[in-house]
Amino acid sequence: MCKYHIVFTPKYRRKAIYNQYREDLGEILRTLCRYRGVEIIEGHLMIDHVHMLVMIPPKESVSSFMGYLKGKSALMMFDRHANLKYLYGNRHFWAEGYYVGTVGLNDETVAKYIREQEAHDIAMDKLSVKEYRDPFEEKRITKEKKKEKKKGK
C-alpha cells in the first residue's frame, strides 16, 4: 500500500486553476494517472495549488511519477489553451518541486483534510479581513498635528 499525499502549485503560485482551466486540468490529471495505473483516492484543485491523495504502484517511484504528471499535464494544458503560453513562457506551467508525504493508516484523515480544505480556507479568509491604511496618509496627519501644536504654543 503506497499511498501519498501530494501537493504542487502553478508557476509563481498564480491563481490559475479556475473555470475551464479547472475542468480541463482535472480531466488531464485523471487521464494521466489512469495511464500509469495510479489510483486517485481523493483530489482537489484549489485556485493556486493541487492536492491529491494517490496510491502509486510499488514498481514506480514518486519522483518519476511526479515528473511524468507535471510534465505531461503542462504540455496538454498548453495544447488546449494556447493563451497560457504568454503567461508561462517556455511551457513551464508548474513550479519546481512538490510536497509529498506518505500516508499510513490515517488515509481517511488526509482524505477528509483534502475534501474540506477549500471551505476551511474560505472561512479563514473571512476571519482575517484586515483593513490596510495608506502609509502616506498617516504621515500627513502626524505633520498636521505637529503644526497645530506649534500654533497652540
CSV table of N, CA and C in Angstrom, one decimal:
chain,number,residue,atom,x,y,z
A,1,MET,N,0.9,-1.2,0.0
A,1,MET,CA,0.0,0.0,0.0
A,1,MET,C,0.9,1.2,0.0
A,2,CYS,N,1.1,1.8,-1.1
A,2,CYS,CA,1.9,3.0,-1.3
A,2,CYS,C,1.0,4.2,-1.5
A,3,LYS,N,0.5,4.8,-0.4
A,3,LYS,CA,-0.3,6.0,-0.5
A,3,LYS,C,0.5,7.2,-0.2
A,4,TYR,N,0.2,8.3,-1.0
A,4,TYR,CA,1.0,9.5,-0.8
A,4,TYR,C,0.0,10.7,-0.9
A,5,HIS,N,0.3,11.7,-0.1
A,5,HIS,CA,-0.4,13.0,-0.2
A,5,HIS,C,0.5,13.9,-0.9
A,6,ILE,N,0.1,14.4,-2.1
A,6,ILE,CA,0.9,15.2,-3.0
A,6,ILE,C,0.3,16.6,-3.1
A,7,VAL,N,1.1,17.6,-3.1
A,7,VAL,CA,0.7,19.0,-3.3
A,7,VAL,C,1.7,19.6,-4.3
A,8,PHE,N,1.2,20.3,-5.3
A,8,PHE,CA,2.0,21.0,-6.2
A,8,PHE,C,1.3,22.3,-6.7
A,9,THR,N,2.1,23.3,-7.2
A,9,THR,CA,1.5,24.6,-7.5
A,9,THR,C,1.9,25.0,-8.9
A,10,PRO,N,1.0,25.9,-9.5
A,10,PRO,CA,1.4,26.5,-10.7
A,10,PRO,C,2.6,27.4,-10.6
A,11,LYS,N,3.3,27.7,-11.6
A,11,LYS,CA,4.5,28.6,-11.6
A,11,LYS,C,4.1,29.9,-11.0
A,12,TYR,N,4.9,30.5,-10.2
A,12,TYR,CA,4.8,31.7,-9.5
A,12,TYR,C,3.5,31.7,-8.6
A,13,ARG,N,3.0,30.5,-8.3
A,13,ARG,CA,1.8,30.3,-7.5
A,13,ARG,C,0.7,31.2,-8.0
A,14,ARG,N,0.6,31.3,-9.3
A,14,ARG,CA,-0.5,32.1,-9.9
A,14,ARG,C,-1.8,31.4,-9.6
A,15,LYS,N,-2.8,32.3,-9.4
A,15,LYS,CA,-4.2,31.8,-9.2
A,15,LYS,C,-4.8,31.5,-10.6
A,16,ALA,N,-4.4,30.3,-11.1
A,16,ALA,CA,-4.7,30.0,-12.5
A,16,ALA,C,-5.7,28.8,-12.6
A,17,ILE,N,-6.0,28.1,-11.6
A,17,ILE,CA,-6.9,26.9,-11.7
A,17,ILE,C,-8.3,27.3,-11.4
A,18,TYR,N,-9.0,27.8,-12.4
A,18,TYR,CA,-10.4,28.1,-12.3
A,18,TYR,C,-11.2,27.9,-13.6
A,19,ASN,N,-12.5,27.9,-13.5
A,19,ASN,CA,-13.4,27.7,-14.7
A,19,ASN,C,-13.0,26.6,-15.6
A,20,GLN,N,-12.8,27.0,-16.9
A,20,GLN,CA,-12.4,26.0,-17.9
A,20,GLN,C,-11.1,25.3,-17.6
A,21,TYR,N,-10.1,26.1,-17.1
A,21,TYR,CA,-8.8,25.5,-16.8
A,21,TYR,C,-9.0,24.4,-15.7
A,22,ARG,N,-9.8,24.7,-14.8
A,22,ARG,CA,-10.0,23.7,-13.7
A,22,ARG,C,-10.6,22.4,-14.2
A,23,GLU,N,-11.6,22.5,-15.0
A,23,GLU,CA,-12.3,21.3,-15.6
A,23,GLU,C,-11.3,20.5,-16.4
A,24,ASP,N,-10.6,21.2,-17.3
A,24,ASP,CA,-9.6,20.5,-18.2
A,24,ASP,C,-8.5,19.9,-17.4
A,25,LEU,N,-8.0,20.6,-16.4
A,25,LEU,CA,-6.9,20.1,-15.6
A,25,LEU,C,-7.3,18.9,-14.8
A,26,GLY,N,-8.5,18.9,-14.3
A,26,GLY,CA,-9.0,17.7,-13.6
A,26,GLY,C,-9.1,16.5,-14.5
A,27,GLU,N,-9.6,16.7,-15.7
A,27,GLU,CA,-9.7,15.6,-16.7
A,27,GLU,C,-8.3,15.1,-17.1
A,28,ILE,N,-7.4,16.0,-17.3
A,28,ILE,CA,-6.0,15.7,-17.7
A,28,ILE,C,-5.3,14.8,-16.6
A,29,LEU,N,-5.4,15.3,-15.3
A,29,LEU,CA,-4.8,14.6,-14.2
A,29,LEU,C,-5.3,13.2,-14.1
A,30,ARG,N,-6.7,13.1,-14.2
A,30,ARG,CA,-7.3,11.7,-14.1
A,30,ARG,C,-6.8,10.8,-15.2
A,31,THR,N,-6.7,11.3,-16.4
A,31,THR,CA,-6.3,10.5,-17.5
A,31,THR,C,-4.9,10.1,-17.4
A,32,LEU,N,-4.0,11.0,-17.0
A,32,LEU,CA,-2.6,10.6,-16.8
A,32,LEU,C,-2.4,9.6,-15.7
A,33,CYS,N,-3.1,9.7,-14.6
A,33,CYS,CA,-3.0,8.8,-13.5
A,33,CYS,C,-3.5,7.4,-14.0
A,34,ARG,N,-4.6,7.4,-14.8
A,34,ARG,CA,-5.1,6.1,-15.3
A,34,ARG,C,-4.1,5.4,-16.2
A,35,TYR,N,-3.4,6.2,-17.0
A,35,TYR,CA,-2.4,5.7,-17.9
A,35,TYR,C,-1.3,5.0,-17.1
A,36,ARG,N,-0.9,5.5,-16.0
A,36,ARG,CA,0.2,4.9,-15.2
A,36,ARG,C,-0.2,3.9,-14.2
A,37,GLY,N,-1.5,3.7,-14.1
A,37,GLY,CA,-2.0,2.7,-13.1
A,37,GLY,C,-2.1,3.3,-11.7
A,38,VAL,N,-2.1,4.6,-11.5
A,38,VAL,CA,-2.2,5.3,-10.2
A,38,VAL,C,-3.6,5.5,-9.9
A,39,GLU,N,-4.0,5.2,-8.7
A,39,GLU,CA,-5.4,5.4,-8.3
A,39,GLU,C,-5.5,6.7,-7.5
A,40,ILE,N,-6.4,7.6,-7.9
A,40,ILE,CA,-6.6,8.8,-7.1
A,40,ILE,C,-7.7,8.5,-6.1
A,41,ILE,N,-7.3,8.5,-4.8
A,41,ILE,CA,-8.3,8.2,-3.7
A,41,ILE,C,-9.1,9.5,-3.5
A,42,GLU,N,-8.4,10.6,-3.4
A,42,GLU,CA,-9.0,11.9,-3.2
A,42,GLU,C,-8.2,13.0,-3.9
A,43,GLY,N,-8.8,13.9,-4.5
A,43,GLY,CA,-8.1,15.0,-5.1
A,43,GLY,C,-9.0,16.3,-5.1
A,44,HIS,N,-8.3,17.4,-5.0
A,44,HIS,CA,-9.0,18.7,-5.1
A,44,HIS,C,-8.1,19.7,-5.7
A,45,LEU,N,-8.7,20.5,-6.6
A,45,LEU,CA,-8.0,21.6,-7.3
A,45,LEU,C,-8.4,22.9,-6.7
A,46,MET,N,-7.4,23.5,-5.9
A,46,MET,CA,-7.6,24.8,-5.4
A,46,MET,C,-7.3,25.8,-6.4
A,47,ILE,N,-7.5,27.1,-6.2
A,47,ILE,CA,-7.3,28.1,-7.2
A,47,ILE,C,-5.8,28.2,-7.5
A,48,ASP,N,-4.9,27.9,-6.5
A,48,ASP,CA,-3.5,28.1,-6.7
A,48,ASP,C,-2.6,26.9,-6.3
A,49,HIS,N,-3.2,25.8,-6.1
A,49,HIS,CA,-2.5,24.5,-5.9
A,49,HIS,C,-3.4,23.3,-6.0
A,50,VAL,N,-2.7,22.2,-6.1
A,50,VAL,CA,-3.5,20.9,-6.3
A,50,VAL,C,-3.1,19.9,-5.2
A,51,HIS,N,-4.2,19.4,-4.6
A,51,HIS,CA,-4.0,18.3,-3.5
A,51,HIS,C,-4.4,17.0,-4.1
A,52,MET,N,-3.6,16.0,-3.9
A,52,MET,CA,-4.0,14.6,-4.4
A,52,MET,C,-3.6,13.6,-3.3
A,53,LEU,N,-4.5,12.7,-3.1
A,53,LEU,CA,-4.2,11.5,-2.3
A,53,LEU,C,-4.2,10.3,-3.2
A,54,VAL,N,-3.0,9.8,-3.5
A,54,VAL,CA,-2.9,8.8,-4.6
A,54,VAL,C,-2.3,7.5,-4.1
A,55,MET,N,-2.6,6.4,-4.8
A,55,MET,CA,-2.0,5.1,-4.5
A,55,MET,C,-1.1,4.8,-5.7
A,56,ILE,N,0.2,4.9,-5.6
A,56,ILE,CA,1.1,4.6,-6.7
A,56,ILE,C,1.6,3.2,-6.6
A,57,PRO,N,1.7,2.5,-7.7
A,57,PRO,CA,2.2,1.1,-7.7
A,57,PRO,C,3.6,1.1,-7.2
A,58,PRO,N,4.0,0.0,-6.4
A,58,PRO,CA,5.4,-0.1,-5.8
A,58,PRO,C,6.5,-0.1,-6.9
A,59,LYS,N,6.2,-0.5,-8.1
A,59,LYS,CA,7.2,-0.5,-9.1
A,59,LYS,C,7.7,0.9,-9.6
A,60,GLU,N,6.9,1.9,-9.3
A,60,GLU,CA,7.2,3.3,-9.7
A,60,GLU,C,7.5,4.2,-8.6
A,61,SER,N,8.6,5.0,-8.8
A,61,SER,CA,8.9,5.9,-7.7
A,61,SER,C,8.1,7.2,-7.8
A,62,VAL,N,7.9,7.8,-6.6
A,62,VAL,CA,7.1,9.1,-6.6
A,62,VAL,C,7.7,10.1,-7.5
A,63,SER,N,9.0,10.3,-7.5
A,63,SER,CA,9.7,11.3,-8.3
A,63,SER,C,9.5,11.1,-9.8
A,64,SER,N,9.6,9.9,-10.2
A,64,SER,CA,9.3,9.6,-11.7
A,64,SER,C,7.9,9.9,-12.0
A,65,PHE,N,6.9,9.5,-11.1
A,65,PHE,CA,5.5,9.7,-11.4
A,65,PHE,C,5.2,11.2,-11.4
A,66,MET,N,5.8,12.0,-10.5
A,66,MET,CA,5.6,13.4,-10.5
A,66,MET,C,6.2,14.1,-11.7
A,67,GLY,N,7.3,13.7,-12.1
A,67,GLY,CA,7.9,14.3,-13.3
A,67,GLY,C,7.0,14.0,-14.5
A,68,TYR,N,6.5,12.8,-14.6
A,68,TYR,CA,5.6,12.5,-15.7
A,68,TYR,C,4.3,13.3,-15.6
A,69,LEU,N,3.7,13.4,-14.4
A,69,LEU,CA,2.4,14.0,-14.2
A,69,LEU,C,2.5,15.5,-14.5
A,70,LYS,N,3.5,16.2,-13.9
A,70,LYS,CA,3.7,17.6,-14.1
A,70,LYS,C,4.1,18.0,-15.6
A,71,GLY,N,5.0,17.2,-16.1
A,71,GLY,CA,5.4,17.4,-17.5
A,71,GLY,C,4.4,17.3,-18.5
A,72,LYS,N,3.7,16.1,-18.5
A,72,LYS,CA,2.6,15.8,-19.5
A,72,LYS,C,1.4,16.7,-19.3
A,73,SER,N,1.1,17.0,-18.1
A,73,SER,CA,-0.1,17.8,-17.8
A,73,SER,C,0.1,19.3,-18.3
A,74,ALA,N,1.4,19.8,-18.2
A,74,ALA,CA,1.7,21.1,-18.7
A,74,ALA,C,1.6,21.1,-20.2
A,75,LEU,N,2.2,20.1,-20.9
A,75,LEU,CA,2.1,20.1,-22.3
A,75,LEU,C,0.6,20.0,-22.8
A,76,MET,N,-0.2,19.2,-22.1
A,76,MET,CA,-1.6,19.1,-22.5
A,76,MET,C,-2.4,20.3,-22.2
A,77,MET,N,-2.1,21.1,-21.2
A,77,MET,CA,-2.7,22.3,-20.9
A,77,MET,C,-2.4,23.4,-22.0
A,78,PHE,N,-1.1,23.4,-22.4
A,78,PHE,CA,-0.7,24.4,-23.4
A,78,PHE,C,-1.3,24.0,-24.7
A,79,ASP,N,-1.5,22.7,-25.0
A,79,ASP,CA,-2.2,22.4,-26.2
A,79,ASP,C,-3.6,22.8,-26.3
A,80,ARG,N,-4.3,22.6,-25.1
A,80,ARG,CA,-5.7,23.0,-25.1
A,80,ARG,C,-6.0,24.5,-24.9
A,81,HIS,N,-5.1,25.2,-24.3
A,81,HIS,CA,-5.2,26.6,-24.0
A,81,HIS,C,-3.9,27.3,-24.4
A,82,ALA,N,-3.9,27.7,-25.7
A,82,ALA,CA,-2.7,28.3,-26.3
A,82,ALA,C,-2.4,29.7,-25.6
A,83,ASN,N,-3.4,30.4,-25.1
A,83,ASN,CA,-3.1,31.7,-24.5
A,83,ASN,C,-2.3,31.6,-23.2
A,84,LEU,N,-2.2,30.4,-22.6
A,84,LEU,CA,-1.3,30.2,-21.4
A,84,LEU,C,0.1,30.4,-21.7
A,85,LYS,N,0.5,30.2,-23.0
A,85,LYS,CA,1.9,30.3,-23.3
A,85,LYS,C,2.5,31.7,-23.1
A,86,TYR,N,1.6,32.7,-23.1
A,86,TYR,CA,2.0,34.1,-22.8
A,86,TYR,C,2.3,34.3,-21.3
A,87,LEU,N,1.5,33.7,-20.5
A,87,LEU,CA,1.7,33.8,-19.1
A,87,LEU,C,2.9,33.0,-18.5
A,88,TYR,N,3.0,31.8,-19.1
A,88,TYR,CA,4.0,30.9,-18.7
A,88,TYR,C,5.0,30.6,-19.8
A,89,GLY,N,6.0,31.3,-19.9
A,89,GLY,CA,7.0,31.1,-21.0
A,89,GLY,C,7.6,29.7,-21.0
A,90,ASN,N,8.1,29.3,-22.1
A,90,ASN,CA,8.9,28.0,-22.2
A,90,ASN,C,8.1,26.8,-21.8
A,91,ARG,N,6.8,26.8,-21.8
A,91,ARG,CA,6.0,25.7,-21.5
A,91,ARG,C,6.2,25.2,-20.0
A,92,HIS,N,6.4,26.1,-19.1
A,92,HIS,CA,6.6,25.7,-17.7
A,92,HIS,C,5.3,26.2,-17.0
A,93,PHE,N,4.3,25.3,-16.8
A,93,PHE,CA,3.1,25.6,-16.2
A,93,PHE,C,3.2,25.4,-14.7
A,94,TRP,N,3.9,24.4,-14.2
A,94,TRP,CA,4.1,24.1,-12.8
A,94,TRP,C,5.4,24.7,-12.2
A,95,ALA,N,5.3,25.0,-11.0
A,95,ALA,CA,6.5,25.5,-10.2
A,95,ALA,C,7.4,24.3,-10.0
A,96,GLU,N,8.7,24.5,-9.8
A,96,GLU,CA,9.6,23.5,-9.4
A,96,GLU,C,9.2,22.9,-8.1
A,97,GLY,N,9.4,21.6,-8.0
A,97,GLY,CA,9.2,20.9,-6.7
A,97,GLY,C,7.8,20.6,-6.4
A,98,TYR,N,7.6,19.9,-5.3
A,98,TYR,CA,6.2,19.5,-4.9
A,98,TYR,C,6.4,19.0,-3.5
A,99,TYR,N,5.3,18.9,-2.8
A,99,TYR,CA,5.2,18.3,-1.4
A,99,TYR,C,4.7,16.9,-1.5
A,100,VAL,N,5.4,15.9,-0.9
A,100,VAL,CA,4.8,14.6,-0.8
A,100,VAL,C,5.0,14.1,0.6
A,101,GLY,N,4.0,13.4,1.1
A,101,GLY,CA,4.0,12.8,2.4
A,101,GLY,C,3.4,11.4,2.3
A,102,THR,N,4.0,10.5,3.0
A,102,THR,CA,3.5,9.1,3.0
A,102,THR,C,2.3,9.1,3.9
A,103,VAL,N,1.3,8.3,3.5
A,103,VAL,CA,0.1,8.1,4.3
A,103,VAL,C,0.0,6.7,4.7
A,104,GLY,N,-0.1,6.5,6.0
A,104,GLY,CA,-0.2,5.1,6.5
A,104,GLY,C,-1.6,4.8,6.8
A,105,LEU,N,-1.9,4.5,8.0
A,105,LEU,CA,-3.3,4.1,8.4
A,105,LEU,C,-4.2,5.3,8.5
A,106,ASN,N,-3.7,6.5,8.4
A,106,ASN,CA,-4.6,7.7,8.6
A,106,ASN,C,-5.0,8.3,7.3
A,107,ASP,N,-5.2,7.4,6.2
A,107,ASP,CA,-5.6,7.9,4.9
A,107,ASP,C,-7.0,8.6,4.9
A,108,GLU,N,-7.9,8.1,5.8
A,108,GLU,CA,-9.2,8.8,5.9
A,108,GLU,C,-9.1,10.2,6.4
A,109,THR,N,-8.2,10.4,7.3
A,109,THR,CA,-8.0,11.8,7.9
A,109,THR,C,-7.4,12.7,6.8
A,110,VAL,N,-6.5,12.2,6.0
A,110,VAL,CA,-5.9,13.0,4.9
A,110,VAL,C,-6.9,13.3,3.9
A,111,ALA,N,-7.7,12.3,3.5
A,111,ALA,CA,-8.8,12.5,2.5
A,111,ALA,C,-9.8,13.5,3.0
A,112,LYS,N,-10.2,13.5,4.3
A,112,LYS,CA,-11.1,14.5,4.8
A,112,LYS,C,-10.5,15.9,4.8
A,113,TYR,N,-9.2,16.0,5.1
A,113,TYR,CA,-8.5,17.3,5.0
A,113,TYR,C,-8.5,17.8,3.6
A,114,ILE,N,-8.3,17.0,2.6
A,114,ILE,CA,-8.3,17.5,1.2
A,114,ILE,C,-9.7,17.9,0.8
A,115,ARG,N,-10.7,17.1,1.2
A,115,ARG,CA,-12.1,17.5,0.9
A,115,ARG,C,-12.5,18.8,1.5
A,116,GLU,N,-12.1,19.1,2.7
A,116,GLU,CA,-12.6,20.2,3.5
A,116,GLU,C,-11.7,21.4,3.5
A,117,GLN,N,-10.6,21.3,2.8
A,117,GLN,CA,-9.6,22.4,2.9
A,117,GLN,C,-10.1,23.7,2.2
A,118,GLU,N,-10.8,23.6,1.1
A,118,GLU,CA,-11.3,24.8,0.5
A,118,GLU,C,-12.3,25.6,1.4
A,119,ALA,N,-13.2,24.9,2.0
A,119,ALA,CA,-14.2,25.5,2.9
A,119,ALA,C,-13.4,26.1,4.1
A,120,HIS,N,-12.4,25.5,4.6
A,120,HIS,CA,-11.6,26.0,5.7
A,120,HIS,C,-10.9,27.3,5.3
A,121,ASP,N,-10.3,27.3,4.1
A,121,ASP,CA,-9.5,28.4,3.6
A,121,ASP,C,-10.5,29.6,3.4
A,122,ILE,N,-11.7,29.4,2.9
A,122,ILE,CA,-12.7,30.5,2.8
A,122,ILE,C,-13.0,31.0,4.1
A,123,ALA,N,-13.3,30.2,5.1
A,123,ALA,CA,-13.6,30.6,6.4
A,123,ALA,C,-12.5,31.4,7.1
A,124,MET,N,-11.3,31.0,6.9
A,124,MET,CA,-10.1,31.7,7.5
A,124,MET,C,-9.9,33.1,6.8
A,125,ASP,N,-10.2,33.1,5.5
A,125,ASP,CA,-10.1,34.4,4.8
A,125,ASP,C,-11.1,35.4,5.3
A,126,LYS,N,-12.3,34.9,5.7
A,126,LYS,CA,-13.3,35.8,6.2
A,126,LYS,C,-13.0,36.3,7.6
A,127,LEU,N,-12.3,35.5,8.4
A,127,LEU,CA,-11.9,35.8,9.7
A,127,LEU,C,-10.7,36.8,9.7
A,128,SER,N,-9.9,36.7,8.8
A,128,SER,CA,-8.6,37.5,8.8
A,128,SER,C,-8.7,38.7,7.8
A,129,VAL,N,-9.9,39.4,7.8
A,129,VAL,CA,-10.0,40.6,7.0
A,129,VAL,C,-9.3,41.7,7.7
A,130,LYS,N,-8.3,42.2,7.0
A,130,LYS,CA,-7.5,43.3,7.6
A,130,LYS,C,-7.7,44.5,6.7
A,131,GLU,N,-8.0,45.7,7.3
A,131,GLU,CA,-8.1,46.9,6.5
A,131,GLU,C,-6.7,47.5,6.5
A,132,TYR,N,-6.3,47.8,5.3
A,132,TYR,CA,-5.0,48.4,5.1
A,132,TYR,C,-5.1,49.9,5.0
A,133,ARG,N,-4.2,50.6,5.7
A,133,ARG,CA,-4.2,52.0,5.6
A,133,ARG,C,-3.1,52.5,4.7
A,134,ASP,N,-3.3,53.7,4.2
A,134,ASP,CA,-2.3,54.3,3.3
A,134,ASP,C,-1.2,54.9,4.2
A,135,PRO,N,0.0,54.5,4.1
A,135,PRO,CA,1.1,55.0,4.9
A,135,PRO,C,1.4,56.4,4.7
A,136,PHE,N,1.1,57.0,3.6
A,136,PHE,CA,1.4,58.4,3.3
A,136,PHE,C,0.3,59.2,4.0
A,137,GLU,N,-0.9,58.7,4.1
A,137,GLU,CA,-2.0,59.4,4.7
A,137,GLU,C,-1.7,59.6,6.2
A,138,GLU,N,-1.1,58.6,6.8
A,138,GLU,CA,-0.7,58.6,8.2
A,138,GLU,C,0.3,59.7,8.5
A,139,LYS,N,1.3,59.8,7.6
A,139,LYS,CA,2.4,60.8,7.8
A,139,LYS,C,1.8,62.2,7.6
A,140,ARG,N,0.9,62.4,6.7
A,140,ARG,CA,0.3,63.7,6.6
A,140,ARG,C,-0.5,64.1,7.8
A,141,ILE,N,-1.2,63.2,8.4
A,141,ILE,CA,-2.0,63.5,9.6
A,141,ILE,C,-1.0,63.9,10.8
A,142,THR,N,0.1,63.2,10.9
A,142,THR,CA,1.0,63.5,12.0
A,142,THR,C,1.7,64.8,11.8
A,143,LYS,N,2.0,65.2,10.6
A,143,LYS,CA,2.5,66.5,10.3
A,143,LYS,C,1.5,67.6,10.6
A,144,GLU,N,0.2,67.4,10.3
A,144,GLU,CA,-0.8,68.4,10.6
A,144,GLU,C,-0.9,68.6,12.1
A,145,LYS,N,-0.8,67.5,12.9
A,145,LYS,CA,-0.9,67.6,14.4
A,145,LYS,C,0.3,68.4,14.9
A,146,LYS,N,1.5,68.2,14.4
A,146,LYS,CA,2.7,68.9,14.8
A,146,LYS,C,2.5,70.4,14.6
A,147,LYS,N,2.0,70.7,13.4
A,147,LYS,CA,1.7,72.2,13.1
A,147,LYS,C,0.7,72.8,14.0
A,148,GLU,N,-0.3,72.0,14.4
A,148,GLU,CA,-1.3,72.5,15.3
A,148,GLU,C,-0.7,72.8,16.7
A,149,LYS,N,0.2,71.9,17.2
A,149,LYS,CA,0.8,72.1,18.5
A,149,LYS,C,1.7,73.3,18.5
A,150,LYS,N,2.4,73.6,17.4
A,150,LYS,CA,3.3,74.8,17.3
A,150,LYS,C,2.4,76.0,17.3
A,151,LYS,N,1.3,76.0,16.7
A,151,LYS,CA,0.4,77.2,16.7
A,151,LYS,C,-0.2,77.4,18.1
A,152,GLY,N,-0.5,76.4,18.8
A,152,GLY,CA,-1.1,76.4,20.1
A,152,GLY,C,-0.1,77.0,21.2
A,153,LYS,N,1.2,77.0,21.0
A,153,LYS,CA,2.1,77.4,22.0
A,153,LYS,C,2.2,78.9,22.0
